[in-house]
Each structure stands twice: as C-alpha cells, then as structure tokens.
Short mmCIF file of C-alpha atoms in Angstrom, two decimals:
data_model
loop_
_atom_site.label_atom_id
_atom_site.label_comp_id
_atom_site.label_asym_id
_atom_site.label_seq_id
_atom_site.Cartn_x
_atom_site.Cartn_y
_atom_site.Cartn_z
CA MET F 950 3.08 -12.34 -5.85
CA SER F 951 4.08 -15.19 -7.59
CA GLU F 952 4.35 -17.88 -4.37
CA VAL F 953 3.93 -16.54 -0.57
CA PRO F 954 6.54 -18.60 2.20
CA GLY F 955 4.34 -20.32 4.33
CA GLY F 956 3.89 -23.46 6.56
CA ASP F 957 1.62 -25.36 8.85
CA GLY F 958 3.44 -23.31 11.42
CA GLY F 959 4.63 -26.36 12.52
CA GLY F 960 8.42 -27.35 13.84
CA GLU F 961 11.33 -25.67 15.54
CA PRO F 962 11.02 -21.51 14.66
CA PRO F 963 13.37 -20.08 12.28
CA TRP F 964 14.71 -17.79 14.79
CA ASN F 965 15.14 -20.57 17.46
CA ASN F 966 18.59 -21.25 15.79
CA SER F 967 21.66 -18.34 15.48
CA ARG F 968 20.57 -15.75 12.28
CA LYS F 969 23.95 -17.55 10.56
CA SER F 970 21.71 -20.79 10.30
CA THR F 971 18.89 -19.09 8.96
CA PHE F 972 20.36 -17.35 6.11
CA SER F 973 23.38 -16.97 3.87
CA LYS F 974 25.11 -13.92 3.70
CA SER F 975 27.50 -12.81 0.77
CA SER F 976 29.92 -9.66 1.00
CA SER F 977 27.56 -7.30 -0.56
CA SER F 978 24.04 -8.60 0.89
CA GLU F 979 21.70 -11.18 2.76
CA GLN F 980 20.54 -13.77 0.55
CA LEU F 981 18.11 -16.41 0.84
CA ILE F 982 14.92 -17.88 -0.52
CA LEU F 983 11.65 -18.65 1.07
CA GLN F 984 9.74 -21.48 -1.24
CA SER F 985 6.46 -22.36 -0.66
CA SER F 986 3.73 -24.39 -2.25
CA VAL F 987 1.35 -21.84 -0.65
CA SER F 988 0.09 -19.35 -3.82
CA SER F 989 -1.59 -15.99 -2.06
CA SER F 990 -5.03 -17.00 -3.54
CA SER F 991 -4.65 -19.88 -1.80
CA LEU F 992 -3.76 -18.12 1.47
CA ALA F 993 -7.91 -16.47 1.41
CA ASN F 994 -8.90 -20.14 0.90
CA THR F 995 -7.33 -23.28 2.23
CA GLU F 996 -4.93 -23.61 5.38
CA SER F 997 -1.42 -23.74 4.42
CA SER F 998 -0.28 -27.03 4.35
CA SER F 999 3.76 -27.84 3.82
CA SER F 1000 7.07 -25.68 2.68
CA SER F 1001 10.36 -25.75 2.87
CA PHE F 1002 12.73 -23.35 3.80
CA ASN F 1003 16.30 -23.37 2.10
CA GLU F 1004 19.39 -21.05 2.10
CA THR F 1005 20.10 -20.19 -1.65
CA ARG F 1006 21.35 -17.11 -3.84
CA TYR F 1007 18.26 -15.50 -3.74
CA SER F 1008 16.25 -12.91 -1.79
CA PRO F 1009 13.15 -13.86 0.16
CA LEU F 1010 10.78 -12.93 -2.59
CA GLY F 1011 12.60 -14.70 -5.29
CA TYR F 1012 14.18 -12.34 -6.99
CA GLN F 1013 18.44 -11.96 -7.35
CA ALA F 1014 19.79 -10.29 -4.82
CA GLU F 1015 22.11 -8.27 -7.11
CA GLU F 1016 19.35 -6.67 -8.46
CA ALA F 1017 17.86 -5.28 -5.44
CA THR F 1018 19.76 -2.06 -6.37
CA THR F 1019 18.12 0.10 -8.57
CA ASN F 1020 20.41 1.62 -11.36
CA THR F 1021 19.92 5.64 -11.68
CA GLU F 1022 20.61 6.09 -15.07
CA GLN F 1023 17.39 3.16 -15.90
CA GLU F 1024 15.34 5.11 -13.38
CA THR F 1025 16.29 8.50 -15.24
CA ALA F 1026 15.00 6.84 -17.84
CA GLU F 1027 11.59 5.73 -16.55
CA GLU F 1028 11.00 9.47 -15.87
CA GLN F 1029 9.11 9.96 -19.48
CA SER F 1030 6.60 12.76 -20.04
CA ALA F 1031 2.76 12.00 -18.62
CA SER F 1032 1.51 11.85 -22.11
CA ASP F 1033 4.37 9.04 -22.61
CA GLN F 1034 3.43 7.39 -19.52
CA MET F 1035 -0.80 7.39 -19.88
CA SER F 1036 -0.03 5.52 -23.42
CA GLU F 1037 1.72 2.69 -21.03
CA PHE F 1038 -1.34 1.86 -18.85
CA GLN F 1039 -3.03 -1.30 -20.49
CA PRO F 1040 -6.25 -1.51 -17.85
CA GLU F 1041 -7.45 -4.66 -19.71
CA GLU F 1042 -4.57 -6.62 -19.11
CA ILE F 1043 -4.40 -6.43 -15.46
CA PHE F 1044 -8.10 -4.91 -13.91
CA ARG F 1045 -11.38 -6.94 -13.92
CA ASN F 1046 -14.43 -6.41 -12.81
CA SER F 1047 -14.26 -7.69 -9.55
CA SER F 1048 -16.67 -7.97 -6.97
CA CYS F 1049 -17.00 -8.47 -2.89
CA THR F 1050 -18.59 -11.77 -2.91
CA VAL F 1051 -20.62 -10.65 0.83
CA CYS F 1052 -22.22 -7.24 -0.51
CA LYS F 1053 -22.11 -7.88 -4.48
CA ASN F 1054 -20.51 -4.23 -5.27
CA ARG F 1055 -19.10 -4.58 -8.73
CA ARG F 1056 -16.92 -2.08 -10.15
CA PRO F 1057 -17.84 0.40 -12.47
CA LYS F 1058 -16.42 -1.07 -16.68
CA ILE F 1059 -13.00 -0.02 -17.35
CA GLY F 1060 -12.77 3.82 -19.05
CA TRP F 1061 -15.98 5.09 -17.07
CA LYS F 1062 -15.21 8.43 -16.05
CA LYS F 1063 -17.39 11.43 -15.92
CA ASP F 1064 -17.32 15.27 -14.83
CA PHE F 1065 -19.87 15.50 -12.39
CA THR F 1066 -21.91 18.78 -11.45
CA TYR F 1067 -21.69 19.70 -7.73
CA ALA F 1068 -25.22 19.12 -7.38
CA GLU F 1069 -25.15 15.78 -8.36
CA LEU F 1070 -22.59 15.14 -5.60
CA GLN F 1071 -24.87 17.14 -2.94
CA ALA F 1072 -27.80 15.01 -4.03
CA ALA F 1073 -25.26 11.57 -3.90
CA THR F 1074 -24.51 12.29 -0.77
CA GLU F 1075 -27.66 13.57 0.58
CA GLY F 1076 -25.56 17.31 1.53
CA PHE F 1077 -22.60 16.17 2.68
CA ALA F 1078 -24.30 14.48 5.38
CA SER F 1079 -22.99 14.15 8.51
CA GLU F 1080 -23.92 10.57 8.84
CA ASN F 1081 -22.38 10.01 5.12
CA PHE F 1082 -18.96 11.01 6.43
CA LEU F 1083 -16.48 8.19 6.15
CA SER F 1084 -13.08 9.68 7.24
CA GLU F 1085 -10.44 12.62 6.88
CA GLY F 1086 -8.16 12.29 3.93
CA GLY F 1087 -5.11 13.85 3.61
CA PHE F 1088 -6.54 16.55 1.05
CA GLY F 1089 -10.09 16.64 3.18
CA PRO F 1090 -13.53 14.91 4.31
CA VAL F 1091 -14.80 11.81 2.21
CA TYR F 1092 -18.59 10.99 2.35
CA GLY F 1093 -20.05 8.06 1.20
CA GLY F 1094 -23.06 8.44 -0.99
CA GLN F 1095 -24.91 6.96 -4.18
CA LEU F 1096 -25.77 7.81 -7.82
CA LYS F 1097 -29.34 7.59 -9.29
CA ASN F 1098 -28.39 4.77 -11.01
CA GLY F 1099 -27.59 3.09 -7.89
CA LEU F 1100 -23.96 3.24 -8.06
CA LYS F 1101 -21.91 3.59 -4.52
CA ILE F 1102 -19.46 6.33 -4.45
CA ALA F 1103 -17.02 7.98 -1.78
CA VAL F 1104 -16.40 11.71 -2.71
CA LYS F 1105 -13.77 13.70 -1.74
CA GLN F 1106 -13.72 17.43 -0.50
CA HIS F 1107 -10.35 19.22 -1.25
CA LYS F 1108 -9.56 21.60 1.81
CA HIS F 1109 -7.46 23.94 -0.06
CA ALA F 1110 -9.34 23.85 -3.33
CA SER F 1111 -9.48 27.42 -3.94
CA PHE F 1112 -5.42 27.67 -4.13
CA GLN F 1113 -5.93 24.90 -7.17
CA GLY F 1114 -6.53 26.13 -10.75
CA GLU F 1115 -8.46 24.10 -12.96
CA LYS F 1116 -5.74 23.14 -15.11
CA GLU F 1117 -3.44 21.80 -12.16
CA PHE F 1118 -6.98 19.93 -10.93
CA LYS F 1119 -7.96 18.69 -14.46
CA SER F 1120 -4.22 17.49 -14.92
CA GLU F 1121 -4.19 15.55 -11.46
CA VAL F 1122 -7.61 14.27 -12.73
CA THR F 1123 -6.35 12.90 -15.89
CA VAL F 1124 -2.96 11.26 -14.12
CA LEU F 1125 -5.25 9.36 -11.53
CA SER F 1126 -8.23 8.29 -13.87
CA LYS F 1127 -6.03 5.85 -15.91
CA ALA F 1128 -5.34 4.35 -12.86
CA ARG F 1129 -6.68 0.61 -13.49
CA HIS F 1130 -5.65 -2.44 -10.79
CA GLU F 1131 -8.12 -4.85 -8.52
CA ASN F 1132 -5.68 -3.28 -5.69
CA VAL F 1133 -5.84 0.23 -6.66
CA VAL F 1134 -9.33 1.98 -5.98
CA MET F 1135 -11.07 3.57 -8.89
CA LEU F 1136 -11.27 6.90 -9.53
CA LEU F 1137 -14.78 7.44 -11.02
CA GLY F 1138 -14.89 10.99 -11.85
CA SER F 1139 -13.99 14.48 -10.73
CA CYS F 1140 -15.78 18.01 -10.16
CA SER F 1141 -14.44 21.34 -10.91
CA GLU F 1142 -17.20 24.37 -10.10
CA GLY F 1143 -16.45 27.07 -8.72
CA ASN F 1144 -13.82 27.19 -6.24
CA HIS F 1145 -15.35 23.40 -5.10
CA ARG F 1146 -12.47 20.50 -6.23
CA LEU F 1147 -14.41 17.12 -6.09
CA LEU F 1148 -12.86 13.68 -6.42
CA VAL F 1149 -15.53 10.68 -6.75
CA TYR F 1150 -14.51 7.27 -6.20
CA GLU F 1151 -15.34 3.19 -6.18
CA PHE F 1152 -17.19 2.58 -2.68
CA VAL F 1153 -14.98 -0.03 -0.70
CA CYS F 1154 -17.53 -2.00 1.46
CA ASN F 1155 -15.45 -3.10 4.64
CA GLY F 1156 -13.58 0.56 5.89
CA SER F 1157 -9.50 1.27 5.87
CA LEU F 1158 -6.74 -1.16 7.56
CA ASP F 1159 -6.26 0.97 10.51
CA GLN F 1160 -9.73 0.75 11.73
CA HIS F 1161 -9.34 -3.59 11.27
CA LEU F 1162 -5.86 -3.14 13.23
CA SER F 1163 -7.06 -0.82 15.85
CA LYS F 1164 -6.97 -2.66 19.76
CA HIS F 1165 -10.89 -1.48 19.61
CA SER F 1166 -11.99 -3.61 17.11
CA CYS F 1167 -14.19 -6.13 17.98
CA SER F 1168 -12.74 -9.05 15.54
CA PRO F 1169 -8.93 -8.64 15.49
CA LEU F 1170 -7.58 -9.30 12.23
CA GLY F 1171 -6.45 -12.47 11.80
CA TRP F 1172 -2.95 -13.63 10.19
CA LYS F 1173 -3.99 -15.30 7.43
CA LYS F 1174 -5.88 -12.26 5.94
CA ARG F 1175 -2.69 -9.86 7.55
CA ILE F 1176 -0.92 -11.53 4.74
CA LYS F 1177 -3.28 -11.42 1.78
CA ILE F 1178 -3.56 -7.62 2.77
CA ALA F 1179 0.21 -7.38 2.41
CA LEU F 1180 0.53 -9.10 -0.78
CA GLY F 1181 -2.66 -7.29 -2.14
CA THR F 1182 -0.88 -3.89 -1.20
CA ALA F 1183 2.29 -4.60 -2.72
CA LYS F 1184 0.68 -5.22 -6.00
CA GLY F 1185 -1.59 -2.15 -6.10
CA LEU F 1186 1.76 -0.18 -5.16
CA GLU F 1187 4.20 -1.85 -7.75
CA TYR F 1188 1.14 -0.72 -10.50
CA LEU F 1189 1.52 2.78 -9.34
CA HIS F 1190 5.06 2.60 -9.59
CA LYS F 1191 5.36 0.56 -12.65
CA ASN F 1192 3.36 3.40 -14.19
CA ASN F 1193 5.83 6.31 -12.62
CA ILE F 1194 3.22 7.45 -10.04
CA ILE F 1195 4.29 7.99 -6.75
CA HIS F 1196 1.64 7.59 -3.88
CA ARG F 1197 3.18 9.51 -1.24
CA ASP F 1198 0.93 8.87 1.84
CA MET F 1199 1.00 5.07 2.14
CA ARG F 1200 -0.40 4.26 5.76
CA PRO F 1201 -3.18 1.79 6.50
CA ASN F 1202 -5.64 4.60 6.42
CA ASN F 1203 -5.42 4.58 2.67
CA ILE F 1204 -5.64 1.16 2.13
CA LEU F 1205 -8.99 0.22 2.06
CA VAL F 1206 -10.50 -3.26 1.92
CA ASN F 1207 -13.87 -5.43 1.04
CA HIS F 1208 -15.60 -7.97 2.58
CA ASP F 1209 -12.97 -10.75 0.88
CA TYR F 1210 -10.03 -8.95 2.47
CA GLU F 1211 -8.77 -7.86 -0.98
CA ALA F 1212 -6.80 -4.44 -0.38
CA LEU F 1213 -6.97 -1.46 -2.46
CA LEU F 1214 -5.03 1.77 -2.26
CA GLY F 1215 -7.06 4.78 -1.64
CA ASP F 1216 -7.01 8.54 -1.46
CA PHE F 1217 -4.75 9.53 -5.10
CA GLY F 1218 -5.26 13.17 -3.51
CA LEU F 1219 -1.70 13.52 -2.20
CA ALA F 1220 -0.26 11.21 -5.82
CA ARG F 1221 1.69 12.79 -8.33
CA THR F 1222 3.49 11.01 -11.80
CA GLN F 1223 7.46 10.89 -11.27
CA GLN F 1224 7.91 13.21 -13.47
CA GLU F 1225 5.55 15.55 -12.07
CA ASP F 1226 7.00 15.40 -8.89
CA SER F 1227 10.10 16.08 -10.30
CA ASP F 1228 9.08 19.29 -12.23
CA HIS F 1229 8.25 20.64 -8.84
CA SER F 1230 11.37 19.79 -7.24
CA SER F 1231 12.12 22.99 -5.17
CA GLU F 1232 9.30 22.15 -2.95
CA THR F 1233 10.17 21.15 0.14
CA ARG F 1234 6.42 20.73 1.48
CA VAL F 1235 6.06 17.41 3.12
CA VAL F 1236 2.77 16.37 2.88
CA GLY F 1237 2.83 12.37 3.90
CA THR F 1238 2.01 11.36 7.93
CA LEU F 1239 4.16 11.50 10.40
CA GLY F 1240 5.26 7.98 10.94
CA TYR F 1241 5.90 6.53 7.60
CA VAL F 1242 7.98 9.30 6.12
CA ALA F 1243 11.39 7.88 4.89
CA PRO F 1244 13.83 10.40 6.55
CA GLU F 1245 15.20 11.99 2.89
CA TYR F 1246 11.78 12.75 2.73
CA ALA F 1247 11.44 14.72 5.57
CA GLU F 1248 14.87 16.30 5.03
CA SER F 1249 14.33 17.36 1.40
CA GLY F 1250 10.65 17.76 1.22
CA LYS F 1251 11.14 15.42 -2.41
CA ALA F 1252 9.36 12.10 -2.90
CA SER F 1253 10.10 8.98 -4.91
CA LYS F 1254 8.74 5.56 -5.49
CA ARG F 1255 11.77 4.90 -2.50
CA THR F 1256 10.08 7.15 -0.16
CA ASP F 1257 7.16 5.41 -0.78
CA VAL F 1258 8.79 1.87 -0.30
CA TYR F 1259 9.59 2.77 3.12
CA SER F 1260 6.36 3.89 3.93
CA PHE F 1261 5.42 1.04 2.67
CA GLY F 1262 7.95 -1.16 4.87
CA VAL F 1263 6.12 0.53 7.97
CA VAL F 1264 2.78 -0.68 6.98
CA LEU F 1265 3.99 -4.06 7.46
CA LEU F 1266 5.47 -3.58 10.92
CA GLN F 1267 1.88 -2.69 11.57
CA LEU F 1268 0.15 -5.63 10.17
CA ILE F 1269 3.37 -7.67 12.42
CA THR F 1270 2.85 -5.95 15.88
CA GLY F 1271 -0.46 -4.43 15.43
CA LEU F 1272 1.07 -1.27 17.25
CA GLU F 1273 0.13 2.41 15.80
CA THR F 1274 3.01 4.13 14.48
CA THR F 1275 2.86 6.45 18.29
CA ASP F 1276 1.34 3.57 20.15
CA LYS F 1277 1.50 4.23 23.79
CA GLU F 1278 3.51 1.12 23.93
CA LEU F 1279 6.77 2.48 22.32
CA LYS F 1280 6.94 4.52 25.28
CA GLY F 1281 7.37 7.84 23.23
CA LYS F 1282 10.18 6.17 20.15
CA SER F 1283 8.64 5.67 16.35
CA LEU F 1284 7.40 2.32 15.79
CA VAL F 1285 10.43 1.89 13.44
CA GLU F 1286 12.87 3.26 15.98
CA TRP F 1287 11.12 0.67 18.52
CA ALA F 1288 11.80 -2.27 16.10
CA ARG F 1289 14.93 -2.00 14.31
CA PRO F 1290 16.83 -3.54 17.61
CA LEU F 1291 14.22 -6.08 17.29
CA LEU F 1292 14.83 -6.74 13.46
CA LYS F 1293 19.07 -6.07 13.93
CA GLU F 1294 19.01 -8.80 16.92
CA GLY F 1295 16.40 -11.36 14.54
CA ASN F 1296 14.28 -10.98 17.81
CA TYR F 1297 11.07 -11.37 16.05
CA PRO F 1298 8.63 -13.27 18.47
CA ASP F 1299 8.87 -9.73 20.52
CA LEU F 1300 7.36 -8.06 17.35
CA ILE F 1301 4.35 -10.46 17.20
CA ASP F 1302 0.66 -8.76 17.80
CA LYS F 1303 -0.38 -10.67 21.13
CA ARG F 1304 -3.52 -10.89 19.62
CA ILE F 1305 -2.12 -13.17 17.10
CA VAL F 1306 0.64 -14.92 18.65
CA ASP F 1307 -0.77 -18.65 18.44
CA SER F 1308 -2.36 -18.41 14.77
CA HIS F 1309 0.68 -17.05 12.82
CA ASP F 1310 2.93 -18.73 11.01
CA VAL F 1311 6.64 -18.56 11.78
CA HIS F 1312 7.79 -19.01 7.82
CA GLN F 1313 5.38 -16.34 6.76
CA LEU F 1314 6.10 -13.91 9.19
CA LEU F 1315 10.17 -14.40 8.95
CA TRP F 1316 9.28 -13.56 5.28
CA MET F 1317 7.08 -10.81 6.09
CA VAL F 1318 9.70 -9.24 8.37
CA ARG F 1319 13.23 -9.43 6.34
CA VAL F 1320 10.67 -7.89 3.59
CA ALA F 1321 10.28 -5.34 6.32
CA GLU F 1322 13.35 -4.88 7.33
CA LYS F 1323 14.65 -3.83 3.65
CA CYS F 1324 12.14 -2.01 3.03
CA LEU F 1325 13.05 0.03 6.22
CA SER F 1326 16.88 0.48 5.26
CA LYS F 1327 18.05 3.67 6.09
CA ASP F 1328 19.90 3.76 2.95
CA PRO F 1329 17.29 4.73 0.34
CA HIS F 1330 19.28 2.93 -2.70
CA LYS F 1331 19.16 -0.33 -0.34
CA ARG F 1332 15.52 -0.51 -0.11
CA LEU F 1333 13.62 -3.06 -2.43
CA PRO F 1334 12.06 -1.64 -5.17
CA MET F 1335 7.82 -2.88 -5.54
CA GLU F 1336 8.73 -5.09 -8.60
CA ASN F 1337 10.89 -6.97 -6.43
CA VAL F 1338 8.99 -6.71 -3.44
CA CYS F 1339 6.54 -8.76 -5.48
CA VAL F 1340 5.91 -10.35 -8.76
CA ALA F 1341 2.11 -10.22 -9.89
#
C-alpha cells in the first residue's frame, strides 16, 4: 500500500453528514479519494497525526475508478501455462530474509527447498505429537516441529493423500514453492513417500488472525494492528494474483501473524494457478469455507481471482466488526447479509467492534469499509482487482 488514509480520529465523523457530502458519485460508480501522509510502515511505529479527506475523481485507494472493471480479454491473456507463470516470479526483488523482532525467527534463504523423508518429519514433530498440533488446515492437520539444524517448521498432513497422485502433488509443490513474498508463508519442501503427502512450511510465531480476533482473546486486537494486518493481507493476495495463483480459502484462520503483526497468507493446500483451475473447469466441488465463499463460486464451483477478492472483503468485515461469519449476534444471518444494509445506509458506527469503538480512526474506518463494500459486490466484475486494492 503506498498510502493509508488516516488521522488523529478527531473532528466530526464523516458519516454524521449525508453520503452525498462524503462521496462524489459519477453515473457509473462512486468516486472518491482518501489522502493521508500516514504510510503503511508508520502505522506500526507512530501515532497518526493529520489527514485530509477530499472528494475527487479517484477511488478510495487512489486508483482511477475507470480502471476498476477488469477487461475480460486482458484476463484471458493472463492465463498462461504454468511454466510461463513460474518464469515470471522474481522473488529477489520483493522477498526479504525478514525476522520477527520479538522472537528473532529468521526466514530461510530464497530458493531453499528440499524433499523431506517421512522419518525426518516424524522426528521433527516428535511423532506428530498432540502437544505439537497447531491447527486443522483445509486439507488436514498442521503440526509444529523443528529440524536438526534448528529451523522451526509447520508440517501439514493431507487427509486424502491416497487420492492425490505423485505427479499432481509434485506439480502443486512446484507451483507453491515458487511463491516468495514477505506476506506469504514460505513453502520449504514436501514429502511424498508411499501414501504420505505432507507440505513443510516456515513456522509463523504468533498464531492466526482468528485467534487474535476471538472474543476469548485476553488481549483484544487494537485498531492499528488491524489496519496493518489488512494491508499485509492485501499485499500477499495481490502478489499471488499477479502470479496467477488463486488462494481459494481466504479466511482469518489462514492469515498468520508474527509478533510485529506482519500478516502472512498460509494454507496453500487449496491453491491453484489460474491456468490449472481453468483445466479443472468441469469440477463443481467448492473447497473454500462457508461464510467466505462468493455467490458465483458456491453456484458453479469455479474459483477465480474475483472469488478470492470476495473472501478478502469478508475478512475486512471481520477486522472491522470483530464478529465471526456465523456469530450469535447476527441472529441467524451470515456476516455479509447482516452488514449489507448497514453498508448501504452508511451506518458505519454500528459495524465497529465494541472493543475498539473508542480507539479507531474514523477516516481509516471509512476507507476500510468502502474497500470491503467494493470487494463484496454481488457482481464479480464490479469487485476491485487486488492490484487496485493495494499498490505494493
């Protein structure tokens, strides 16, 4: 994100005026700009100081609104062969050997990847001991472990390993191991031995977003951290889409954070390249998570970048509201069903998580709400492409 709208939270909240005074509309789309001197990096380190909220011909994130609709022909041209896609990865330009400033956990060097034996992973996880269980991923359980060289890892077992052939598994690993970005969990290697299919990822030290948003969390996630996580998630998803990888299971459980609250997208067992998904166009099995699945995906079983964008919009709603997609407070409605009327009416205060109602920045909230609304458009062609959601 090149810039993040923000301020000191002072002054009259924008929603106290009519929507016409807040947003300038054209005949085809809402157009506005949120300008600020607060950069994404300053969110983590300094207090927001000042902001301006001006109406112009631009959209919430500074992109020209005329560019919001993706040309179908352009999308078709992007659907290249897997080998062509992989040749476009340039990890050394955007990936860094970063570390968590708290636990000093460094990421492995770029390009480090190996085929693990099952015995190695058994030893690393102490026989997949229950005390090393981390979470239940989209395709199976995830265990924490440590290699002999001291590197901490997360090992994911595939539930249905016997149904996935060696060739298909290796193809998936080849694609996913190329993904190198500071906001994407790194795939370190794999194990394909007998009926065992395991993926080995870097270990991310501070759990997943759902744990931090939980009402049972002893330390509620602050507003600045929520903004930072939203930005990191957007950058990670933009990177995947730029390289024609569709995540297919975007949700807080799959957004991991370190102690600096840098977001890393995880659980790529469900991911495919856009080309591969096109090759599987006859499939109708939806593999995402209920509450995050775009309407057209639920109907056709066909995933796309736009279905990922919809799921990202749901995640933004959760960051704003602190609610689960099937929260009891929603009285039987899904989070999106509950939120749509409030979004349409501009009734944003009713969306805010009560735990941060006195600490959020009204301009940043407005920015996040408007982005969420555009990502959740029922018409997939009107959703924001991720490259327009954030400018890395």
